[in-house]
Coordinates of C-alpha atoms in Angstrom, one line a residue:
Chain I
M13 CA 39.1 -79.2 -39.6
A14 CA 36.1 -76.4 -40.0
E15 CA 32.8 -78.2 -41.1
Y16 CA 32.2 -76.1 -44.3
R17 CA 27.7 -75.6 -44.8
A18 CA 25.8 -74.5 -48.3
I19 CA 23.6 -71.6 -47.0
K20 CA 20.7 -70.4 -49.6
V21 CA 20.5 -66.6 -48.6
E22 CA 17.1 -65.5 -50.8
K23 CA 16.9 -61.1 -50.4
G24 CA 14.5 -59.5 -48.1
S25 CA 11.6 -57.2 -48.8
G26 CA 12.3 -54.2 -51.2
G27 CA 15.3 -55.9 -51.5
F28 CA 17.2 -57.7 -55.6
G29 CA 18.7 -60.1 -56.4
G30 CA 19.2 -64.2 -55.4
P31 CA 19.3 -66.5 -53.9
L32 CA 23.1 -67.0 -53.6
T33 CA 24.3 -70.3 -52.5
I34 CA 27.7 -69.8 -50.4
Q35 CA 29.6 -73.3 -50.2
G36 CA 33.0 -72.2 -47.8
T37 CA 35.6 -74.3 -49.5
E38 CA 39.0 -75.3 -47.7
Q39 CA 40.9 -72.2 -48.8
K40 CA 37.6 -69.8 -48.9
N41 CA 36.3 -70.5 -46.4
K42 CA 36.3 -66.8 -44.4
V43 CA 32.7 -63.8 -44.5
M44 CA 33.7 -60.6 -44.9
Y45 CA 31.1 -57.5 -42.7
I46 CA 32.5 -54.0 -44.2
T47 CA 29.4 -51.9 -42.1
G48 CA 28.6 -49.8 -39.8
G49 CA 32.0 -48.9 -38.9
G50 CA 33.0 -52.5 -38.3
V51 CA 30.0 -52.8 -36.4
A52 CA 29.1 -56.9 -37.1
P53 CA 26.2 -57.3 -37.9
E54 CA 23.1 -59.2 -37.0
I55 CA 22.8 -61.5 -39.7
L56 CA 26.6 -63.0 -39.1
D57 CA 25.8 -65.0 -36.7
K58 CA 23.2 -67.2 -38.1
I59 CA 25.4 -67.2 -41.1
V60 CA 28.5 -67.9 -39.0
E61 CA 26.3 -70.6 -37.6
L62 CA 24.7 -71.7 -40.2
S63 CA 27.6 -72.3 -43.0
G64 CA 30.7 -72.9 -41.1
L65 CA 33.3 -69.4 -42.4
E66 CA 34.8 -67.2 -40.5
P67 CA 34.0 -64.2 -39.5
V68 CA 36.5 -60.6 -40.9
N69 CA 36.5 -56.8 -39.3
G70 CA 36.2 -55.3 -42.6
F71 CA 37.1 -51.7 -40.3
K72 CA 39.9 -53.8 -38.4
T73 CA 41.7 -56.0 -40.8
T74 CA 41.2 -57.1 -44.5
C75 CA 42.1 -60.9 -45.7
P76 CA 42.9 -61.6 -49.5
E77 CA 40.6 -61.8 -52.2
D78 CA 40.0 -65.2 -52.6
Q79 CA 39.7 -66.2 -49.2
I80 CA 36.9 -64.4 -49.3
A81 CA 34.0 -66.9 -49.5
L82 CA 30.6 -63.1 -49.4
V83 CA 30.9 -60.4 -48.3
I84 CA 28.3 -58.1 -46.1
I85 CA 28.5 -54.6 -46.5
D86 CA 26.2 -52.3 -45.7
C87 CA 26.1 -48.9 -48.4
G88 CA 23.6 -46.8 -49.3
G89 CA 23.5 -47.5 -53.2
T90 CA 27.2 -45.7 -53.9
L91 CA 29.8 -47.3 -54.8
R92 CA 30.7 -50.5 -51.9
C93 CA 27.7 -52.0 -53.5
G94 CA 29.7 -52.5 -56.9
L95 CA 32.9 -53.4 -55.5
Y96 CA 33.1 -56.4 -54.5
P97 CA 30.6 -57.9 -57.3
K98 CA 33.1 -56.8 -59.8
K99 CA 35.2 -58.5 -58.8
R100 CA 32.8 -61.4 -59.0
I101 CA 33.0 -61.4 -54.5
P102 CA 29.0 -62.6 -53.8
T103 CA 27.7 -60.0 -51.9
I104 CA 24.6 -59.6 -49.3
N105 CA 23.5 -56.2 -48.8
I106 CA 21.5 -55.7 -45.7
N107 CA 20.6 -52.3 -46.6
P108 CA 17.4 -52.8 -49.6
V109 CA 19.6 -51.8 -52.5
G110 CA 19.4 -51.9 -55.9
K111 CA 21.4 -51.5 -59.1
A112 CA 22.6 -47.9 -58.3
G113 CA 25.8 -45.6 -58.6
P114 CA 28.7 -45.9 -60.1
L115 CA 29.0 -49.4 -60.4
A116 CA 25.9 -50.5 -61.2
Q117 CA 26.5 -52.9 -64.2
Y118 CA 27.4 -55.3 -62.6
I119 CA 25.0 -55.1 -59.4
V120 CA 22.8 -58.8 -61.2
E121 CA 21.1 -61.4 -59.3
D122 CA 23.9 -64.8 -59.5
I123 CA 26.6 -62.1 -56.8
Y124 CA 23.7 -59.7 -55.1
V125 CA 22.0 -59.9 -53.3
S126 CA 20.1 -57.5 -50.6
G127 CA 18.0 -56.1 -48.2
V128 CA 19.2 -59.2 -46.2
K129 CA 17.9 -60.1 -42.7
D130 CA 17.8 -63.2 -40.5
E131 CA 15.0 -65.9 -41.5
N132 CA 16.2 -64.6 -45.7
I133 CA 19.1 -67.4 -44.2
S134 CA 18.2 -70.8 -45.0
L135 CA 20.7 -74.2 -44.6
A136 CA 20.5 -75.0 -48.7
D137 CA 18.5 -77.7 -50.0
G138 CA 21.1 -78.2 -53.2
S139 CA 18.1 -77.2 -55.9
A140 CA 20.1 -73.7 -55.9
P141 CA 22.9 -74.0 -58.2
V142 CA 26.6 -72.9 -55.9
A143 CA 27.3 -69.2 -56.7
A144 CA 29.9 -68.6 -59.4
A145 CA 33.1 -69.1 -58.1
P146 CA 35.3 -65.3 -57.0
A147 CA 37.7 -66.4 -59.7
E148 CA 37.2 -65.9 -63.5
A149 CA 36.1 -62.8 -64.1
P150 CA 33.2 -62.8 -67.6
A151 CA 34.7 -62.6 -70.6
E152 CA 34.0 -58.3 -71.6
E153 CA 31.6 -58.4 -74.3
K154 CA 32.8 -54.8 -75.1
K155 CA 36.0 -56.2 -76.0
E156 CA 35.4 -58.5 -78.9
Y157 CA 33.2 -55.4 -79.7
K158 CA 36.3 -53.5 -80.6
K159 CA 39.1 -56.7 -82.0
I160 CA 36.6 -56.4 -85.1
S161 CA 37.3 -53.2 -85.7
E162 CA 40.3 -53.0 -85.0
Q163 CA 41.3 -56.6 -86.6
M164 CA 38.7 -54.6 -89.4
A165 CA 41.8 -51.5 -89.2
E166 CA 44.8 -54.3 -89.2
S167 CA 44.2 -56.5 -92.5
G168 CA 45.9 -54.0 -95.0
N169 CA 44.6 -53.8 -98.2
A170 CA 41.7 -50.8 -95.5
N171 CA 42.2 -47.5 -97.6
L172 CA 42.6 -44.5 -96.5
M173 CA 38.7 -43.8 -97.4
A174 CA 38.4 -47.0 -95.1
K175 CA 40.6 -46.0 -91.7
I176 CA 39.5 -42.4 -92.2
G177 CA 35.6 -44.1 -91.9
L178 CA 37.1 -46.8 -89.2
G179 CA 39.0 -43.5 -87.3
A180 CA 35.8 -41.3 -87.3
G181 CA 33.6 -44.1 -86.6
K182 CA 35.7 -45.2 -83.3
V183 CA 34.8 -41.7 -81.6
V184 CA 31.3 -41.5 -82.4
A185 CA 31.2 -44.8 -81.4
T186 CA 33.7 -43.9 -78.1
F187 CA 31.2 -40.3 -77.9
N188 CA 28.2 -43.0 -78.4
Q189 CA 29.3 -44.7 -75.6
A190 CA 30.4 -41.9 -73.1
A191 CA 26.9 -39.9 -73.6
R192 CA 24.8 -43.4 -72.7
D193 CA 27.5 -43.9 -69.7
A194 CA 26.4 -40.2 -69.0
V195 CA 22.9 -40.4 -69.1
Q196 CA 23.5 -44.2 -67.1
T197 CA 25.6 -42.0 -64.5
C198 CA 22.4 -39.4 -64.0
I199 CA 19.7 -42.1 -63.8
N200 CA 21.6 -44.4 -61.2
T201 CA 22.5 -42.4 -58.4
L202 CA 21.9 -38.9 -58.9
L203 CA 17.7 -38.0 -60.5
P204 CA 17.2 -40.6 -57.6
F205 CA 19.3 -38.7 -54.7
M206 CA 17.3 -34.9 -56.0
A207 CA 13.6 -37.7 -55.2
F208 CA 15.0 -38.3 -52.8
V209 CA 16.4 -35.2 -51.1
S210 CA 13.6 -33.2 -52.5
M211 CA 11.4 -34.7 -50.2
L212 CA 12.9 -33.5 -47.5
I213 CA 13.5 -30.2 -48.2
G214 CA 9.3 -30.7 -49.5
I215 CA 8.8 -31.9 -46.0
I216 CA 11.4 -28.9 -43.8
N217 CA 9.6 -26.7 -45.9
G218 CA 6.5 -27.7 -46.4
T219 CA 5.1 -28.6 -43.1
G220 CA 6.5 -25.2 -41.1
F221 CA 9.2 -27.4 -39.6
G222 CA 11.1 -25.6 -41.4
D223 CA 11.2 -22.0 -39.8
A224 CA 11.9 -23.7 -37.1
F225 CA 14.7 -25.9 -37.7
S226 CA 16.7 -23.1 -40.0
K227 CA 16.4 -21.0 -36.2
L228 CA 18.1 -24.4 -34.4
L229 CA 20.4 -24.2 -37.5
Q230 CA 20.8 -21.2 -37.3
P231 CA 24.4 -20.7 -34.9
L232 CA 25.4 -23.9 -36.2
L233 CA 25.5 -23.4 -39.7
G234 CA 25.3 -19.6 -40.3
N235 CA 28.4 -18.3 -39.4
V236 CA 32.4 -19.2 -39.4
V237 CA 32.5 -20.1 -36.0
G238 CA 29.4 -23.2 -35.6
L239 CA 30.3 -24.0 -39.0
L240 CA 33.9 -25.0 -37.7
V241 CA 32.6 -26.5 -35.0
L242 CA 30.2 -28.4 -37.1
G243 CA 33.1 -29.8 -39.3
I244 CA 35.5 -30.7 -35.6
I245 CA 32.0 -32.4 -34.6
C246 CA 31.7 -35.0 -38.2
S247 CA 34.8 -35.4 -38.2
I248 CA 35.1 -38.1 -34.1
P249 CA 37.2 -40.6 -35.0
G250 CA 34.4 -42.8 -35.5
L251 CA 31.3 -40.5 -35.9
S252 CA 33.1 -39.6 -38.8
A253 CA 33.2 -42.9 -40.6
L254 CA 29.1 -43.8 -38.7
L255 CA 28.0 -40.4 -40.7
G256 CA 30.0 -41.3 -44.5
P257 CA 27.8 -43.4 -45.8
G258 CA 26.8 -42.7 -49.9
A259 CA 28.5 -39.1 -48.8
V260 CA 23.7 -39.3 -47.5
I261 CA 24.0 -36.8 -44.5
S262 CA 27.1 -34.5 -45.4
Q263 CA 24.5 -34.5 -49.3
I264 CA 21.2 -33.4 -47.7
L265 CA 23.3 -31.1 -45.1
G266 CA 24.3 -29.7 -49.0
G267 CA 20.7 -29.2 -49.8
I268 CA 19.3 -27.8 -47.4
F269 CA 22.6 -25.5 -47.0
G270 CA 21.8 -24.2 -50.5
A271 CA 18.3 -23.5 -49.6
E272 CA 18.2 -21.7 -46.6
I273 CA 21.1 -19.8 -48.8
A274 CA 19.3 -18.9 -52.3
A275 CA 15.8 -18.0 -48.8
G276 CA 18.2 -16.3 -47.5
H277 CA 18.9 -17.2 -44.0
I278 CA 22.8 -18.4 -44.8
S279 CA 25.0 -15.1 -46.5
P280 CA 26.6 -17.3 -50.1
S281 CA 30.0 -15.2 -48.8
L282 CA 29.9 -18.8 -46.2
A283 CA 28.7 -20.7 -49.3
L284 CA 33.1 -22.1 -49.4
V285 CA 33.5 -22.9 -45.6
G286 CA 30.3 -25.0 -45.8
L287 CA 31.7 -26.6 -47.6
F288 CA 33.9 -27.6 -46.3
A289 CA 33.2 -27.9 -43.0
L290 CA 30.1 -30.0 -44.2
N291 CA 32.3 -33.0 -46.1
C292 CA 35.1 -32.9 -43.6
H293 CA 34.1 -36.7 -42.9
A294 CA 34.3 -37.5 -46.5
A295 CA 35.5 -41.7 -46.8
C296 CA 36.3 -41.9 -43.7
D297 CA 33.6 -45.1 -44.2
F298 CA 34.8 -46.3 -46.8
I299 CA 39.4 -46.4 -45.7
P300 CA 39.2 -50.4 -45.7
V301 CA 37.5 -50.1 -49.1
G302 CA 40.4 -47.8 -50.2
L303 CA 43.2 -49.6 -49.3
G304 CA 41.7 -52.0 -50.6
L305 CA 41.1 -51.1 -53.7
A306 CA 45.6 -49.7 -53.1
E307 CA 46.1 -53.5 -52.8
A308 CA 47.6 -52.2 -49.0
E309 CA 49.1 -54.8 -46.8
T310 CA 46.9 -56.4 -43.6
E311 CA 48.9 -54.8 -40.8
T312 CA 48.9 -51.6 -43.0
V313 CA 44.7 -51.2 -43.0
E314 CA 44.9 -52.0 -39.7
V315 CA 46.8 -48.6 -38.8
G316 CA 45.7 -47.1 -42.1
V317 CA 41.5 -47.2 -40.8
V318 CA 42.2 -45.0 -37.5
S319 CA 46.1 -43.4 -38.7
V320 CA 42.8 -41.5 -42.0
M321 CA 40.6 -40.7 -39.2
Y322 CA 42.8 -39.3 -37.1
S323 CA 44.0 -37.6 -39.2
R324 CA 40.7 -36.1 -40.6
F325 CA 40.1 -35.0 -36.7
I326 CA 43.3 -33.3 -36.8
T327 CA 42.5 -31.4 -40.2
S328 CA 39.1 -30.9 -39.6
W329 CA 40.0 -27.4 -38.3
I330 CA 41.8 -26.3 -40.5
R331 CA 40.2 -27.1 -44.2
V332 CA 37.5 -25.4 -42.5
L333 CA 39.7 -22.2 -41.4
L334 CA 41.7 -22.6 -44.8
A335 CA 38.8 -21.5 -47.3
F336 CA 37.2 -19.0 -45.0
V337 CA 40.4 -17.6 -46.0
F338 CA 40.0 -17.5 -48.9
S339 CA 36.0 -16.6 -48.9
I340 CA 37.3 -13.4 -48.6
G341 CA 36.1 -11.3 -51.7
M342 CA 33.9 -13.9 -52.6
Y343 CA 30.2 -12.2 -52.5
A344 CA 31.3 -9.7 -50.1
Chain W
M22 CA -14.6 -30.9 -43.0
E23 CA -13.3 -27.3 -43.5
F24 CA -11.3 -29.8 -41.5
L25 CA -10.5 -31.9 -43.2
V26 CA -9.9 -30.5 -46.3
K27 CA -7.4 -28.0 -45.1
F28 CA -6.1 -30.8 -43.6
A29 CA -5.6 -32.1 -47.3
S30 CA -4.0 -29.4 -48.8
A31 CA -1.4 -28.2 -46.7
F32 CA -0.6 -32.1 -46.6
M33 CA -0.4 -32.3 -50.8
G34 CA 1.7 -28.6 -49.9
V35 CA 4.4 -30.1 -49.0
F36 CA 4.6 -32.3 -52.4
Q37 CA 4.3 -29.5 -54.1
L38 CA 7.2 -28.1 -52.5
G39 CA 9.3 -31.1 -53.0
G40 CA 7.8 -31.2 -56.5
E41 CA 9.1 -28.0 -57.4
Q42 CA 12.7 -28.1 -55.5
F43 CA 13.3 -31.0 -57.6
M44 CA 12.6 -30.1 -61.2
G45 CA 14.4 -27.3 -59.6
W46 CA 17.1 -29.3 -59.3
V47 CA 16.4 -31.1 -63.1
T48 CA 16.4 -29.1 -65.1
G49 CA 18.7 -26.5 -63.8
I50 CA 21.2 -29.1 -62.8
I51 CA 21.3 -32.1 -64.8
P52 CA 21.8 -30.8 -68.5
T53 CA 24.9 -28.5 -67.9
I54 CA 26.2 -31.7 -65.9
L55 CA 25.3 -34.6 -68.2
M56 CA 26.8 -32.4 -71.2
L57 CA 29.9 -32.4 -68.9
L58 CA 30.0 -35.8 -68.0
V59 CA 29.9 -37.1 -71.8
M60 CA 32.4 -34.6 -72.7
M61 CA 34.9 -36.5 -69.9
N62 CA 33.5 -39.2 -70.6
A63 CA 34.8 -39.5 -74.2
I64 CA 38.8 -38.1 -73.1
I65 CA 39.3 -40.6 -70.7
A66 CA 38.1 -42.9 -72.4
L67 CA 40.4 -41.5 -76.0
I68 CA 43.3 -41.1 -73.9
G69 CA 42.8 -44.0 -71.8
D70 CA 43.2 -45.9 -68.2
Q71 CA 46.9 -47.3 -69.2
R72 CA 48.9 -43.4 -69.6
I73 CA 48.5 -42.6 -65.9
E74 CA 49.7 -45.9 -64.8
A75 CA 53.3 -44.5 -66.1
I76 CA 52.4 -41.4 -64.1
A77 CA 52.1 -42.6 -60.6
K78 CA 54.9 -44.5 -60.9
V79 CA 57.0 -41.8 -61.5
C80 CA 54.7 -39.8 -58.5
T81 CA 55.6 -41.5 -55.6
S82 CA 59.2 -39.4 -55.2
N83 CA 58.6 -37.1 -52.9
P84 CA 55.4 -35.3 -51.4
L85 CA 54.1 -32.4 -53.4
L86 CA 53.9 -35.3 -56.3
R87 CA 52.2 -37.8 -54.0
Y88 CA 49.2 -35.3 -52.4
L89 CA 49.0 -32.4 -54.3
V90 CA 49.5 -33.0 -58.6
L91 CA 49.2 -37.9 -58.4
P92 CA 45.6 -37.1 -56.4
W93 CA 44.7 -34.7 -58.2
V94 CA 45.7 -36.6 -62.5
S95 CA 44.0 -39.8 -60.0
A96 CA 40.8 -38.2 -59.6
F97 CA 40.1 -36.5 -62.9
M98 CA 41.6 -40.3 -65.2
L99 CA 39.4 -41.7 -63.0
G100 CA 36.5 -40.9 -61.0
N101 CA 35.5 -41.9 -57.5
P102 CA 37.0 -44.9 -56.5
M103 CA 39.3 -46.2 -58.9
A104 CA 40.7 -43.0 -58.1
L105 CA 42.0 -44.6 -54.3
S106 CA 43.9 -47.8 -56.6
M107 CA 46.6 -45.5 -57.8
G108 CA 47.6 -45.5 -54.4
K109 CA 48.9 -49.5 -55.7
F110 CA 52.2 -47.8 -56.5
M111 CA 53.4 -46.6 -53.2
P112 CA 55.3 -48.1 -50.4
E113 CA 53.0 -49.2 -47.9
F114 CA 53.5 -46.1 -44.5
Y115 CA 52.0 -44.4 -47.7
K116 CA 49.2 -45.3 -48.1
P117 CA 47.1 -44.2 -45.9
S118 CA 48.4 -41.1 -46.8
Y119 CA 47.7 -41.1 -50.5
Y120 CA 44.3 -42.5 -49.8
A121 CA 43.6 -39.1 -46.7
S122 CA 44.5 -37.3 -50.1
A123 CA 42.6 -38.5 -52.8
S124 CA 39.1 -39.6 -51.4
Y125 CA 39.3 -35.3 -50.5
H126 CA 40.2 -35.0 -53.7
C127 CA 37.2 -37.0 -55.5
H128 CA 35.3 -34.8 -53.7
T129 CA 36.5 -30.9 -53.9
N130 CA 37.1 -31.3 -57.1
S131 CA 33.3 -31.5 -58.1
G132 CA 32.9 -27.9 -59.2
I133 CA 34.6 -27.5 -62.6
F134 CA 34.2 -31.3 -63.2
P135 CA 31.2 -33.0 -62.2
H136 CA 32.8 -36.8 -64.0
I137 CA 34.7 -37.7 -61.2
N138 CA 31.8 -38.2 -58.1
P139 CA 28.3 -38.1 -60.1
A140 CA 27.1 -40.4 -56.3
E141 CA 28.1 -37.7 -54.6
I142 CA 27.5 -34.1 -56.5
L143 CA 24.7 -33.0 -54.2
I144 CA 26.9 -32.0 -51.9
Y145 CA 28.8 -28.9 -54.3
L146 CA 25.6 -28.7 -56.1
G147 CA 23.5 -28.1 -53.6
I148 CA 25.1 -25.4 -52.2
A149 CA 26.6 -23.9 -55.7
N150 CA 22.2 -23.5 -56.4
G151 CA 21.7 -21.7 -53.6
V152 CA 24.2 -19.4 -55.0
T153 CA 22.5 -19.1 -58.3
Q154 CA 19.1 -18.5 -56.6
L155 CA 20.3 -15.5 -55.7
G156 CA 21.2 -14.0 -59.1
L157 CA 24.8 -14.9 -58.6
D158 CA 27.4 -17.2 -60.7
A159 CA 28.8 -20.4 -58.9
T160 CA 31.8 -20.2 -61.0
P161 CA 34.1 -18.8 -58.4
L162 CA 32.3 -20.9 -56.0
A163 CA 33.7 -23.0 -57.9
L164 CA 36.9 -22.7 -58.8
R165 CA 37.7 -21.6 -54.5
Y166 CA 36.9 -25.2 -53.9
M167 CA 39.8 -27.1 -56.6
L168 CA 41.9 -24.8 -55.3
V169 CA 41.5 -24.3 -51.5
G170 CA 41.2 -28.4 -52.1
F171 CA 45.1 -28.2 -53.1
I172 CA 46.5 -27.2 -50.0
A173 CA 44.3 -28.3 -48.1
N174 CA 43.3 -31.4 -49.3
F175 CA 47.9 -31.5 -49.8
I176 CA 47.3 -30.8 -46.0
S177 CA 45.8 -33.3 -44.9
G178 CA 48.2 -36.5 -46.5
F179 CA 51.3 -34.9 -45.8
A180 CA 48.9 -34.7 -41.6
T181 CA 48.9 -38.4 -42.2
D182 CA 52.2 -38.9 -42.4
F183 CA 52.4 -38.1 -38.9
T184 CA 49.9 -40.2 -37.5
T185 CA 50.6 -42.9 -39.3
A186 CA 53.0 -42.8 -37.7
F187 CA 52.0 -42.2 -34.2
V188 CA 49.3 -45.4 -34.8
E189 CA 52.3 -47.1 -36.0
K190 CA 54.0 -47.1 -32.6
Q191 CA 50.5 -47.2 -30.9
Q192 CA 50.1 -51.1 -32.1
G193 CA 53.6 -52.0 -32.6
V194 CA 53.9 -52.4 -36.1
K195 CA 56.4 -50.9 -38.8
L196 CA 55.4 -50.5 -42.0
S197 CA 57.8 -50.5 -44.9
R198 CA 58.9 -47.4 -47.1
T199 CA 60.6 -48.6 -49.6
L200 CA 58.2 -49.3 -52.7
K201 CA 58.7 -53.6 -53.2
T202 CA 60.3 -55.2 -56.0
H203 CA 58.6 -57.8 -56.9
H204 CA 55.7 -57.2 -58.6

């Protein structure tokens, strides 16, 4: 019987959140890592050694959530970094990413820590409280809010005017919340990414590197055959998982592809083909998590990760060619 | 000295170019996307998540519903990544195929419905913005992206049925083809 010790994990340079204290129990005795297409992160050894937890490779297999004491991810700031905090499972992100992505609201200090390196991990001396067990999700404030207005509506003696008022109020509140979420999305995910890719494009175009770069990419991006080859290469099983995280590479290529179209180096009639070719490998990094969302069993995840990568590879050329056929007559 | 001045202005020029690109995106893309996001968020909140679960249960019976209708409806209503969770209504064998299709649906509809996957939308917007800068309308591109997506994503989902069967044999396991009744 293994002995479980509490470990303390602090944020690394540029990181966010924490410190977390992780204590394995007989039931919660696994540390799952979903990093680099199945490559174990550097910090895993130290965590296993100190805590006594059993490592599980999330790309190869999965295990029931109630056995997971800790999840290690390498998310660039889109999805994974919020998924496990949302389920209140303590999460280490080895990338220094803070509150980001569509699930940013769930990324809070007591369940999430990022930018973690070996030196940030130590045995807990008992000073920090043990991280909350993920059994109970915190009560949602929004729900209570709704209940109050619903109670008012159900209280019987509400006259017609009050009913109309409440109905209108609910619609207005819904739209207001929708607007708040939309602005958050822009601030949390859209603007940072635009700034990042803009700076890259600035460097590419401003240094004269751009001309050399377009000449280099021209044979690949500038014609259908090149795009077809690009699509097939990007979807090679294994490589596809490495290229996936946050669709960062696809988004950079999309930005560059668009800038090249605007500059007249690439014909706009290739835009649709480009859209499909640059993204053949979509979501190959996300398969275990996505299947987990679908409540798949362990064997299904083991089979599914390989199967989806194969099918991406097999169908990539079909997708690019379909896009080519359906581009006929567009921006001709 | 002359060299230093030249170097400094070239250095600043890089960031000015980047800034121009950024301003172009912010003023050209953000306002429309923001309005669309507000509307879509509100529609989804008013319809509610529960209704789509009812649809999901009906959609497991044949490939066209499984890899075309359900992934699209789920992507539209739930967005990325929760659209992938609708796979839970499938028998185990079909879950990878549903994933293959639904995850693509979280991209190919981006042109017309940016609320589905705002975090990864720059793939589409980057390219579409290039087209717009030439003075062309990006709508045909958005529409064709979605329509070709219907066909291509269905093929990708359906093809995964075969690769799953292949990998099953490789790994020597057999996944359940029927939906478990217990919950």
